[in-house]
Amino acid sequence: MAYSDKFPLSLYIHIPFCTTKCSYCAFNTYTHLEHLIDPFVQALQREIEWVGRRGHRPVLHTIFWGGGTPSLLQKAQFAAIFASIRENFDVRPNAEITLEANPNDITRAYAEELRDVGFNRVSLGMQTAHAGELSLFRRRHNNDAVALAVNAFRRAGFDSLNLDLIYGFPHQTLESWADTLNQALALKPDHLSLYGLSLEDGTPMKTWVMRGQLPEPDDDLAADMYELACQRLAELDYDQYEISNWALPGKACRHNLQYWNNYSYVGVGPGAHGYAGGYRYATLLSPQRYIKAMSSDLDVDAKAYPWTPAVETFTQVDRDTEISETLIMGLRLIDTGIERQEFEDRFGEDLVSIHRAAFEKFADAGLVEIDSARVRLTERGKLLSNIVFRELV
Ligand code: SF4
């Protein structure tokens, strides 16, 4: 058993459908395929059954439904998928179960259905509070829809709610960012994820910038926006527990901590990634090919758990790779950093001795702090984390 498998498992479910495509989005998601949702749900149930059985009912402590837009599914579809999960996995009673939602999809009745069917955490894609910026993003919601959705979730009993925001995009000013932050904070989220815009290949946003129709994002301004957010959120007692994530006490996202601790997770659905049994893998991107793969005769000469007929790439992770990945992901954890004893239990070596020269250089430059319990980024290291990560790969 791989060390990362000694801890309870997480499950990621990818729902690859969206009503419209946002201008910055490079996720594996498709418009105008809603007619495939029912066959997709059946394929997903088969994949869940396949991987759960072959893993001998692994214990799950988090489930994250992302996409895409999971809030396009209806209660009966969620119920069918949850039934397959519970039949084939051992879901802990206190498991964190998150739904990513588009604000436009949320009514009070739908929020109650989501709670009844098993969700206990929601993540809303707010992105910005400004109409012009939402329109640049080609988002289909307006800002009022965010407050209505938050209200609906609160009234339905959700006490763990995240808002996603984006900063550092063309034409955004420090003032508009400060206002977006204030408007988000007025909704009293339990958790905030703040993402610096990354121009991804193939997106309209990147094309507009390359053609000169939009200005290049300004990295210095984005750094000012990030610092402003760090300051403002600290004043309100949000704990920055990861480079891009803040939470009120007890509200850190356990699912994402699984990734940052480099523990095992199973990914199902088209284009999902997973890391379990010592393998990293990715499933077929195309929903049509995914449905076909999971509908075909499954009695094949299968590879090891967690392989399924929907898996397209499947790579065994060697020790050096696991060490690098554990370092890079663990250093994103601002509070805890990487715990030296746990690292030594996992790899049989002290992490500082593995990368002594690099860590001493970063410590001298004020980018990391090292004590007997842990290694973590400093305030300055947080801003220059890419330099640290590059050297540790
Ligand atoms: S809603 Fe999310 S997944 Fe869908 S296109 Fe927009 S950013 Fe991408």
mmCIF file with all atom_site columns, N, CA and C in Angstrom, residues 280-332:
data_model
loop_
_atom_site.group_PDB
_atom_site.id
_atom_site.type_symbol
_atom_site.label_atom_id
_atom_site.label_alt_id
_atom_site.label_comp_id
_atom_site.label_asym_id
_atom_site.label_entity_id
_atom_site.label_seq_id
_atom_site.pdbx_PDB_ins_code
_atom_site.Cartn_x
_atom_site.Cartn_y
_atom_site.Cartn_z
_atom_site.occupancy
_atom_site.B_iso_or_equiv
_atom_site.pdbx_formal_charge
_atom_site.auth_seq_id
_atom_site.auth_comp_id
_atom_site.auth_asym_id
_atom_site.auth_atom_id
_atom_site.pdbx_PDB_model_num
ATOM 1   N N  . ARG A 1 280 ? -0.941  7.975  -10.718 1.00 0.00 ? 280 ARG A N  1
ATOM 2   C CA . ARG A 1 280 ? -1.676  9.171  -11.140 1.00 0.00 ? 280 ARG A CA 1
ATOM 3   C C  . ARG A 1 280 ? -2.333  8.832  -12.456 1.00 0.00 ? 280 ARG A C  1
ATOM 4   N N  . TYR A 1 281 ? -3.544  9.339  -12.650 1.00 0.00 ? 281 TYR A N  1
ATOM 5   C CA . TYR A 1 281 ? -4.235  8.989  -13.882 1.00 0.00 ? 281 TYR A CA 1
ATOM 6   C C  . TYR A 1 281 ? -5.200  10.095 -14.273 1.00 0.00 ? 281 TYR A C  1
ATOM 7   N N  . ALA A 1 282 ? -5.642  10.030 -15.526 1.00 0.00 ? 282 ALA A N  1
ATOM 8   C CA . ALA A 1 282 ? -6.650  10.970 -16.023 1.00 0.00 ? 282 ALA A CA 1
ATOM 9   C C  . ALA A 1 282 ? -7.620  10.187 -16.891 1.00 0.00 ? 282 ALA A C  1
ATOM 10  N N  . THR A 1 283 ? -8.868  10.585 -16.858 1.00 0.00 ? 283 THR A N  1
ATOM 11  C CA . THR A 1 283 ? -9.884  9.872  -17.644 1.00 0.00 ? 283 THR A CA 1
ATOM 12  C C  . THR A 1 283 ? -10.087 10.572 -18.995 1.00 0.00 ? 283 THR A C  1
ATOM 13  N N  . LEU A 1 284 ? -10.793 9.901  -19.885 1.00 0.00 ? 284 LEU A N  1
ATOM 14  C CA . LEU A 1 284 ? -11.074 10.440 -21.226 1.00 0.00 ? 284 LEU A CA 1
ATOM 15  C C  . LEU A 1 284 ? -11.750 11.802 -21.119 1.00 0.00 ? 284 LEU A C  1
ATOM 16  N N  . LEU A 1 285 ? -11.322 12.738 -21.973 1.00 0.00 ? 285 LEU A N  1
ATOM 17  C CA . LEU A 1 285 ? -11.884 14.094 -21.907 1.00 0.00 ? 285 LEU A CA 1
ATOM 18  C C  . LEU A 1 285 ? -13.311 14.158 -22.461 1.00 0.00 ? 285 LEU A C  1
ATOM 19  N N  . SER A 1 286 ? -13.534 13.487 -23.585 1.00 0.00 ? 286 SER A N  1
ATOM 20  C CA . SER A 1 286 ? -14.800 13.657 -24.293 1.00 0.00 ? 286 SER A CA 1
ATOM 21  C C  . SER A 1 286 ? -15.942 12.942 -23.553 1.00 0.00 ? 286 SER A C  1
ATOM 22  N N  . PRO A 1 287 ? -17.036 13.652 -23.259 1.00 0.00 ? 287 PRO A N  1
ATOM 23  C CA . PRO A 1 287 ? -18.174 12.996 -22.604 1.00 0.00 ? 287 PRO A CA 1
ATOM 24  C C  . PRO A 1 287 ? -18.706 11.821 -23.426 1.00 0.00 ? 287 PRO A C  1
ATOM 25  N N  . GLN A 1 288 ? -18.721 11.985 -24.773 1.00 0.00 ? 288 GLN A N  1
ATOM 26  C CA . GLN A 1 288 ? -19.238 10.895 -25.609 1.00 0.00 ? 288 GLN A CA 1
ATOM 27  C C  . GLN A 1 288 ? -18.349 9.656  -25.488 1.00 0.00 ? 288 GLN A C  1
ATOM 28  N N  . ARG A 1 289 ? -17.035 9.861  -25.553 1.00 0.00 ? 289 ARG A N  1
ATOM 29  C CA . ARG A 1 289 ? -16.119 8.713  -25.457 1.00 0.00 ? 289 ARG A CA 1
ATOM 30  C C  . ARG A 1 289 ? -16.174 8.099  -24.055 1.00 0.00 ? 289 ARG A C  1
ATOM 31  N N  . TYR A 1 290 ? -16.336 8.956  -23.069 1.00 0.00 ? 290 TYR A N  1
ATOM 32  C CA . TYR A 1 290 ? -16.434 8.481  -21.688 1.00 0.00 ? 290 TYR A CA 1
ATOM 33  C C  . TYR A 1 290 ? -17.662 7.579  -21.510 1.00 0.00 ? 290 TYR A C  1
ATOM 34  N N  . ILE A 1 291 ? -18.798 8.072  -22.034 1.00 0.00 ? 291 ILE A N  1
ATOM 35  C CA . ILE A 1 291 ? -20.044 7.290  -21.905 1.00 0.00 ? 291 ILE A CA 1
ATOM 36  C C  . ILE A 1 291 ? -19.880 5.947  -22.619 1.00 0.00 ? 291 ILE A C  1
ATOM 37  N N  . LYS A 1 292 ? -19.265 5.998  -23.804 1.00 0.00 ? 292 LYS A N  1
ATOM 38  C CA . LYS A 1 292 ? -19.074 4.765  -24.569 1.00 0.00 ? 292 LYS A CA 1
ATOM 39  C C  . LYS A 1 292 ? -18.153 3.797  -23.805 1.00 0.00 ? 292 LYS A C  1
ATOM 40  N N  . ALA A 1 293 ? -17.066 4.318  -23.265 1.00 0.00 ? 293 ALA A N  1
ATOM 41  C CA . ALA A 1 293 ? -16.115 3.445  -22.550 1.00 0.00 ? 293 ALA A CA 1
ATOM 42  C C  . ALA A 1 293 ? -16.780 2.771  -21.358 1.00 0.00 ? 293 ALA A C  1
ATOM 43  N N  . MET A 1 294 ? -17.628 3.519  -20.652 1.00 0.00 ? 294 MET A N  1
ATOM 44  C CA . MET A 1 294 ? -18.238 2.942  -19.455 1.00 0.00 ? 294 MET A CA 1
ATOM 45  C C  . MET A 1 294 ? -19.477 2.115  -19.781 1.00 0.00 ? 294 MET A C  1
ATOM 46  N N  . SER A 1 295 ? -19.941 2.186  -21.051 1.00 0.00 ? 295 SER A N  1
ATOM 47  C CA . SER A 1 295 ? -21.108 1.368  -21.416 1.00 0.00 ? 295 SER A CA 1
ATOM 48  C C  . SER A 1 295 ? -20.685 0.070  -22.065 1.00 0.00 ? 295 SER A C  1
ATOM 49  N N  . SER A 1 296 ? -19.406 -0.018 -22.465 1.00 0.00 ? 296 SER A N  1
ATOM 50  C CA . SER A 1 296 ? -18.981 -1.215 -23.187 1.00 0.00 ? 296 SER A CA 1
ATOM 51  C C  . SER A 1 296 ? -18.811 -2.375 -22.203 1.00 0.00 ? 296 SER A C  1
ATOM 52  N N  . ASP A 1 297 ? -18.482 -3.513 -22.739 1.00 0.00 ? 297 ASP A N  1
ATOM 53  C CA . ASP A 1 297 ? -18.296 -4.692 -21.901 1.00 0.00 ? 297 ASP A CA 1
ATOM 54  C C  . ASP A 1 297 ? -17.156 -4.414 -20.923 1.00 0.00 ? 297 ASP A C  1
ATOM 55  N N  . LEU A 1 298 ? -17.487 -4.432 -19.637 1.00 0.00 ? 298 LEU A N  1
ATOM 56  C CA . LEU A 1 298 ? -16.480 -4.056 -18.645 1.00 0.00 ? 298 LEU A CA 1
ATOM 57  C C  . LEU A 1 298 ? -15.613 -5.227 -18.197 1.00 0.00 ? 298 LEU A C  1
ATOM 58  N N  . ASP A 1 299 ? -15.924 -6.406 -18.729 1.00 0.00 ? 299 ASP A N  1
ATOM 59  C CA . ASP A 1 299 ? -15.166 -7.569 -18.299 1.00 0.00 ? 299 ASP A CA 1
ATOM 60  C C  . ASP A 1 299 ? -13.861 -7.644 -19.089 1.00 0.00 ? 299 ASP A C  1
ATOM 61  N N  . VAL A 1 300 ? -12.971 -6.717 -18.821 1.00 0.00 ? 300 VAL A N  1
ATOM 62  C CA . VAL A 1 300 ? -11.729 -6.637 -19.581 1.00 0.00 ? 300 VAL A CA 1
ATOM 63  C C  . VAL A 1 300 ? -10.560 -7.032 -18.687 1.00 0.00 ? 300 VAL A C  1
ATOM 64  N N  . ASP A 1 301 ? -9.431  -7.216 -19.328 1.00 0.00 ? 301 ASP A N  1
ATOM 65  C CA . ASP A 1 301 ? -8.233  -7.579 -18.579 1.00 0.00 ? 301 ASP A CA 1
ATOM 66  C C  . ASP A 1 301 ? -7.716  -6.307 -17.894 1.00 0.00 ? 301 ASP A C  1
ATOM 67  N N  . ALA A 1 302 ? -8.242  -6.065 -16.723 1.00 0.00 ? 302 ALA A N  1
ATOM 68  C CA . ALA A 1 302 ? -8.032  -4.757 -16.099 1.00 0.00 ? 302 ALA A CA 1
ATOM 69  C C  . ALA A 1 302 ? -6.669  -4.614 -15.448 1.00 0.00 ? 302 ALA A C  1
ATOM 70  N N  . LYS A 1 303 ? -6.227  -3.370 -15.411 1.00 0.00 ? 303 LYS A N  1
ATOM 71  C CA . LYS A 1 303 ? -5.007  -3.060 -14.678 1.00 0.00 ? 303 LYS A CA 1
ATOM 72  C C  . LYS A 1 303 ? -5.366  -2.894 -13.201 1.00 0.00 ? 303 LYS A C  1
ATOM 73  N N  . ALA A 1 304 ? -4.353  -2.417 -12.420 1.00 0.00 ? 304 ALA A N  1
ATOM 74  C CA . ALA A 1 304 ? -4.555  -2.323 -10.983 1.00 0.00 ? 304 ALA A CA 1
ATOM 75  C C  . ALA A 1 304 ? -5.545  -1.220 -10.612 1.00 0.00 ? 304 ALA A C  1
ATOM 76  N N  . TYR A 1 305 ? -6.131  -1.340 -9.407  1.00 0.00 ? 305 TYR A N  1
ATOM 77  C CA . TYR A 1 305 ? -6.894  -0.232 -8.821  1.00 0.00 ? 305 TYR A CA 1
ATOM 78  C C  . TYR A 1 305 ? -6.010  0.992  -8.850  1.00 0.00 ? 305 TYR A C  1
ATOM 79  N N  . PRO A 1 306 ? -6.446  2.169  -9.220  1.00 0.00 ? 306 PRO A N  1
ATOM 80  C CA . PRO A 1 306 ? -7.821  2.603  -9.439  1.00 0.00 ? 306 PRO A CA 1
ATOM 81  C C  . PRO A 1 306 ? -8.194  2.711  -10.919 1.00 0.00 ? 306 PRO A C  1
ATOM 82  N N  . TRP A 1 307 ? -7.544  1.919  -11.789 1.00 0.00 ? 307 TRP A N  1
ATOM 83  C CA . TRP A 1 307 ? -7.841  1.974  -13.220 1.00 0.00 ? 307 TRP A CA 1
ATOM 84  C C  . TRP A 1 307 ? -9.308  1.611  -13.473 1.00 0.00 ? 307 TRP A C  1
ATOM 85  N N  . THR A 1 308 ? -9.932  2.277  -14.447 1.00 0.00 ? 308 THR A N  1
ATOM 86  C CA . THR A 1 308 ? -11.273 1.903  -14.921 1.00 0.00 ? 308 THR A CA 1
ATOM 87  C C  . THR A 1 308 ? -11.256 1.992  -16.445 1.00 0.00 ? 308 THR A C  1
ATOM 88  N N  . PRO A 1 309 ? -12.274 1.473  -17.119 1.00 0.00 ? 309 PRO A N  1
ATOM 89  C CA . PRO A 1 309 ? -12.294 1.576  -18.593 1.00 0.00 ? 309 PRO A CA 1
ATOM 90  C C  . PRO A 1 309 ? -12.308 3.017  -19.090 1.00 0.00 ? 309 PRO A C  1
ATOM 91  N N  . ALA A 1 310 ? -12.609 3.987  -18.230 1.00 0.00 ? 310 ALA A N  1
ATOM 92  C CA . ALA A 1 310 ? -12.629 5.391  -18.664 1.00 0.00 ? 310 ALA A CA 1
ATOM 93  C C  . ALA A 1 310 ? -11.256 6.047  -18.550 1.00 0.00 ? 310 ALA A C  1
ATOM 94  N N  . VAL A 1 311 ? -10.274 5.319  -17.989 1.00 0.00 ? 311 VAL A N  1
ATOM 95  C CA . VAL A 1 311 ? -8.957  5.935  -17.777 1.00 0.00 ? 311 VAL A CA 1
ATOM 96  C C  . VAL A 1 311 ? -8.178  5.991  -19.085 1.00 0.00 ? 311 VAL A C  1
ATOM 97  N N  . GLU A 1 312 ? -7.596  7.170  -19.371 1.00 0.00 ? 312 GLU A N  1
ATOM 98  C CA . GLU A 1 312 ? -6.822  7.328  -20.605 1.00 0.00 ? 312 GLU A CA 1
ATOM 99  C C  . GLU A 1 312 ? -5.315  7.295  -20.336 1.00 0.00 ? 312 GLU A C  1
ATOM 100 N N  . THR A 1 313 ? -4.858  7.946  -19.275 1.00 0.00 ? 313 THR A N  1
ATOM 101 C CA . THR A 1 313 ? -3.432  7.876  -18.924 1.00 0.00 ? 313 THR A CA 1
ATOM 102 C C  . THR A 1 313 ? -3.312  7.365  -17.496 1.00 0.00 ? 313 THR A C  1
ATOM 103 N N  . PHE A 1 314 ? -2.295  6.533  -17.269 1.00 0.00 ? 314 PHE A N  1
ATOM 104 C CA . PHE A 1 314 ? -2.184  5.824  -15.991 1.00 0.00 ? 314 PHE A CA 1
ATOM 105 C C  . PHE A 1 314 ? -0.694  5.630  -15.717 1.00 0.00 ? 314 PHE A C  1
ATOM 106 N N  . THR A 1 315 ? -0.146  6.368  -14.753 1.00 0.00 ? 315 THR A N  1
ATOM 107 C CA . THR A 1 315 ? 1.310   6.364  -14.554 1.00 0.00 ? 315 THR A CA 1
ATOM 108 C C  . THR A 1 315 ? 1.652   6.065  -13.105 1.00 0.00 ? 315 THR A C  1
ATOM 109 N N  . GLN A 1 316 ? 2.564   5.143  -12.928 1.00 0.00 ? 316 GLN A N  1
ATOM 110 C CA . GLN A 1 316 ? 3.020   4.843  -11.568 1.00 0.00 ? 316 GLN A CA 1
ATOM 111 C C  . GLN A 1 316 ? 3.913   5.992  -11.088 1.00 0.00 ? 316 GLN A C  1
ATOM 112 N N  . VAL A 1 317 ? 3.708   6.418  -9.866  1.00 0.00 ? 317 VAL A N  1
ATOM 113 C CA . VAL A 1 317 ? 4.470   7.551  -9.325  1.00 0.00 ? 317 VAL A CA 1
ATOM 114 C C  . VAL A 1 317 ? 5.693   7.005  -8.598  1.00 0.00 ? 317 VAL A C  1
ATOM 115 N N  . ASP A 1 318 ? 6.895   7.407  -9.072  1.00 0.00 ? 318 ASP A N  1
ATOM 116 C CA . ASP A 1 318 ? 8.088   6.910  -8.367  1.00 0.00 ? 318 ASP A CA 1
ATOM 117 C C  . ASP A 1 318 ? 8.358   7.769  -7.144  1.00 0.00 ? 318 ASP A C  1
ATOM 118 N N  . ARG A 1 319 ? 9.309   7.314  -6.334  1.00 0.00 ? 319 ARG A N  1
ATOM 119 C CA . ARG A 1 319 ? 9.539   7.973  -5.047  1.00 0.00 ? 319 ARG A CA 1
ATOM 120 C C  . ARG A 1 319 ? 9.998   9.418  -5.212  1.00 0.00 ? 319 ARG A C  1
ATOM 121 N N  . ASP A 1 320 ? 10.911  9.673  -6.172  1.00 0.00 ? 320 ASP A N  1
ATOM 122 C CA . ASP A 1 320 ? 11.415  11.042 -6.345  1.00 0.00 ? 320 ASP A CA 1
ATOM 123 C C  . ASP A 1 320 ? 10.289  11.993 -6.739  1.00 0.00 ? 320 ASP A C  1
ATOM 124 N N  . THR A 1 321 ? 9.398   11.494 -7.613  1.00 0.00 ? 321 THR A N  1
ATOM 125 C CA . THR A 1 321 ? 8.268   12.334 -8.037  1.00 0.00 ? 321 THR A CA 1
ATOM 126 C C  . THR A 1 321 ? 7.347   12.604 -6.855  1.00 0.00 ? 321 THR A C  1
ATOM 127 N N  . GLU A 1 322 ? 7.101   11.560 -6.064  1.00 0.00 ? 322 GLU A N  1
ATOM 128 C CA . GLU A 1 322 ? 6.209   11.742 -4.907  1.00 0.00 ? 322 GLU A CA 1
ATOM 129 C C  . GLU A 1 322 ? 6.810   12.751 -3.922  1.00 0.00 ? 322 GLU A C  1
ATOM 130 N N  . ILE A 1 323 ? 8.129   12.698 -3.755  1.00 0.00 ? 323 ILE A N  1
ATOM 131 C CA . ILE A 1 323 ? 8.787   13.663 -2.857  1.00 0.00 ? 323 ILE A CA 1
ATOM 132 C C  . ILE A 1 323 ? 8.604   15.086 -3.389  1.00 0.00 ? 323 ILE A C  1
ATOM 133 N N  . SER A 1 324 ? 8.902   15.310 -4.685  1.00 0.00 ? 324 SER A N  1
ATOM 134 C CA . SER A 1 324 ? 8.767   16.664 -5.254  1.00 0.00 ? 324 SER A CA 1
ATOM 135 C C  . SER A 1 324 ? 7.340   17.161 -5.117  1.00 0.00 ? 324 SER A C  1
ATOM 136 N N  . GLU A 1 325 ? 6.384   16.271 -5.456  1.00 0.00 ? 325 GLU A N  1
ATOM 137 C CA . GLU A 1 325 ? 4.979   16.702 -5.405  1.00 0.00 ? 325 GLU A CA 1
ATOM 138 C C  . GLU A 1 325 ? 4.560   17.032 -3.977  1.00 0.00 ? 325 GLU A C  1
ATOM 139 N N  . THR A 1 326 ? 5.039   16.227 -3.031  1.00 0.00 ? 326 THR A N  1
ATOM 140 C CA . THR A 1 326 ? 4.677   16.472 -1.628  1.00 0.00 ? 326 THR A CA 1
ATOM 141 C C  . THR A 1 326 ? 5.248   17.808 -1.151  1.00 0.00 ? 326 THR A C  1
ATOM 142 N N  . LEU A 1 327 ? 6.480   18.112 -1.593  1.00 0.00 ? 327 LEU A N  1
ATOM 143 C CA . LEU A 1 327 ? 7.101   19.382 -1.196  1.00 0.00 ? 327 LEU A CA 1
ATOM 144 C C  . LEU A 1 327 ? 6.356   20.565 -1.785  1.00 0.00 ? 327 LEU A C  1
ATOM 145 N N  . ILE A 1 328 ? 6.086   20.498 -3.076  1.00 0.00 ? 328 ILE A N  1
ATOM 146 C CA . ILE A 1 328 ? 5.496   21.669 -3.749  1.00 0.00 ? 328 ILE A CA 1
ATOM 147 C C  . ILE A 1 328 ? 4.072   21.917 -3.266  1.00 0.00 ? 328 ILE A C  1
ATOM 148 N N  . MET A 1 329 ? 3.332   20.843 -3.116  1.00 0.00 ? 329 MET A N  1
ATOM 149 C CA . MET A 1 329 ? 1.956   21.043 -2.659  1.00 0.00 ? 329 MET A CA 1
ATOM 150 C C  . MET A 1 329 ? 1.930   21.420 -1.183  1.00 0.00 ? 329 MET A C  1
ATOM 151 N N  . GLY A 1 330 ? 2.791   20.806 -0.377  1.00 0.00 ? 330 GLY A N  1
ATOM 152 C CA . GLY A 1 330 ? 2.791   21.084 1.068   1.00 0.00 ? 330 GLY A CA 1
ATOM 153 C C  . GLY A 1 330 ? 3.217   22.508 1.382   1.00 0.00 ? 330 GLY A C  1
ATOM 154 N N  . LEU A 1 331 ? 4.122   23.049 0.575   1.00 0.00 ? 331 LEU A N  1
ATOM 155 C CA . LEU A 1 331 ? 4.570   24.421 0.847   1.00 0.00 ? 331 LEU A CA 1
ATOM 156 C C  . LEU A 1 331 ? 3.474   25.445 0.550   1.00 0.00 ? 331 LEU A C  1
ATOM 157 N N  . ARG A 1 332 ? 2.444   25.040 -0.173  1.00 0.00 ? 332 ARG A N  1
ATOM 158 C CA . ARG A 1 332 ? 1.317   25.960 -0.397  1.00 0.00 ? 332 ARG A CA 1
ATOM 159 C C  . ARG A 1 332 ? 0.534   26.187 0.893   1.00 0.00 ? 332 ARG A C  1
#
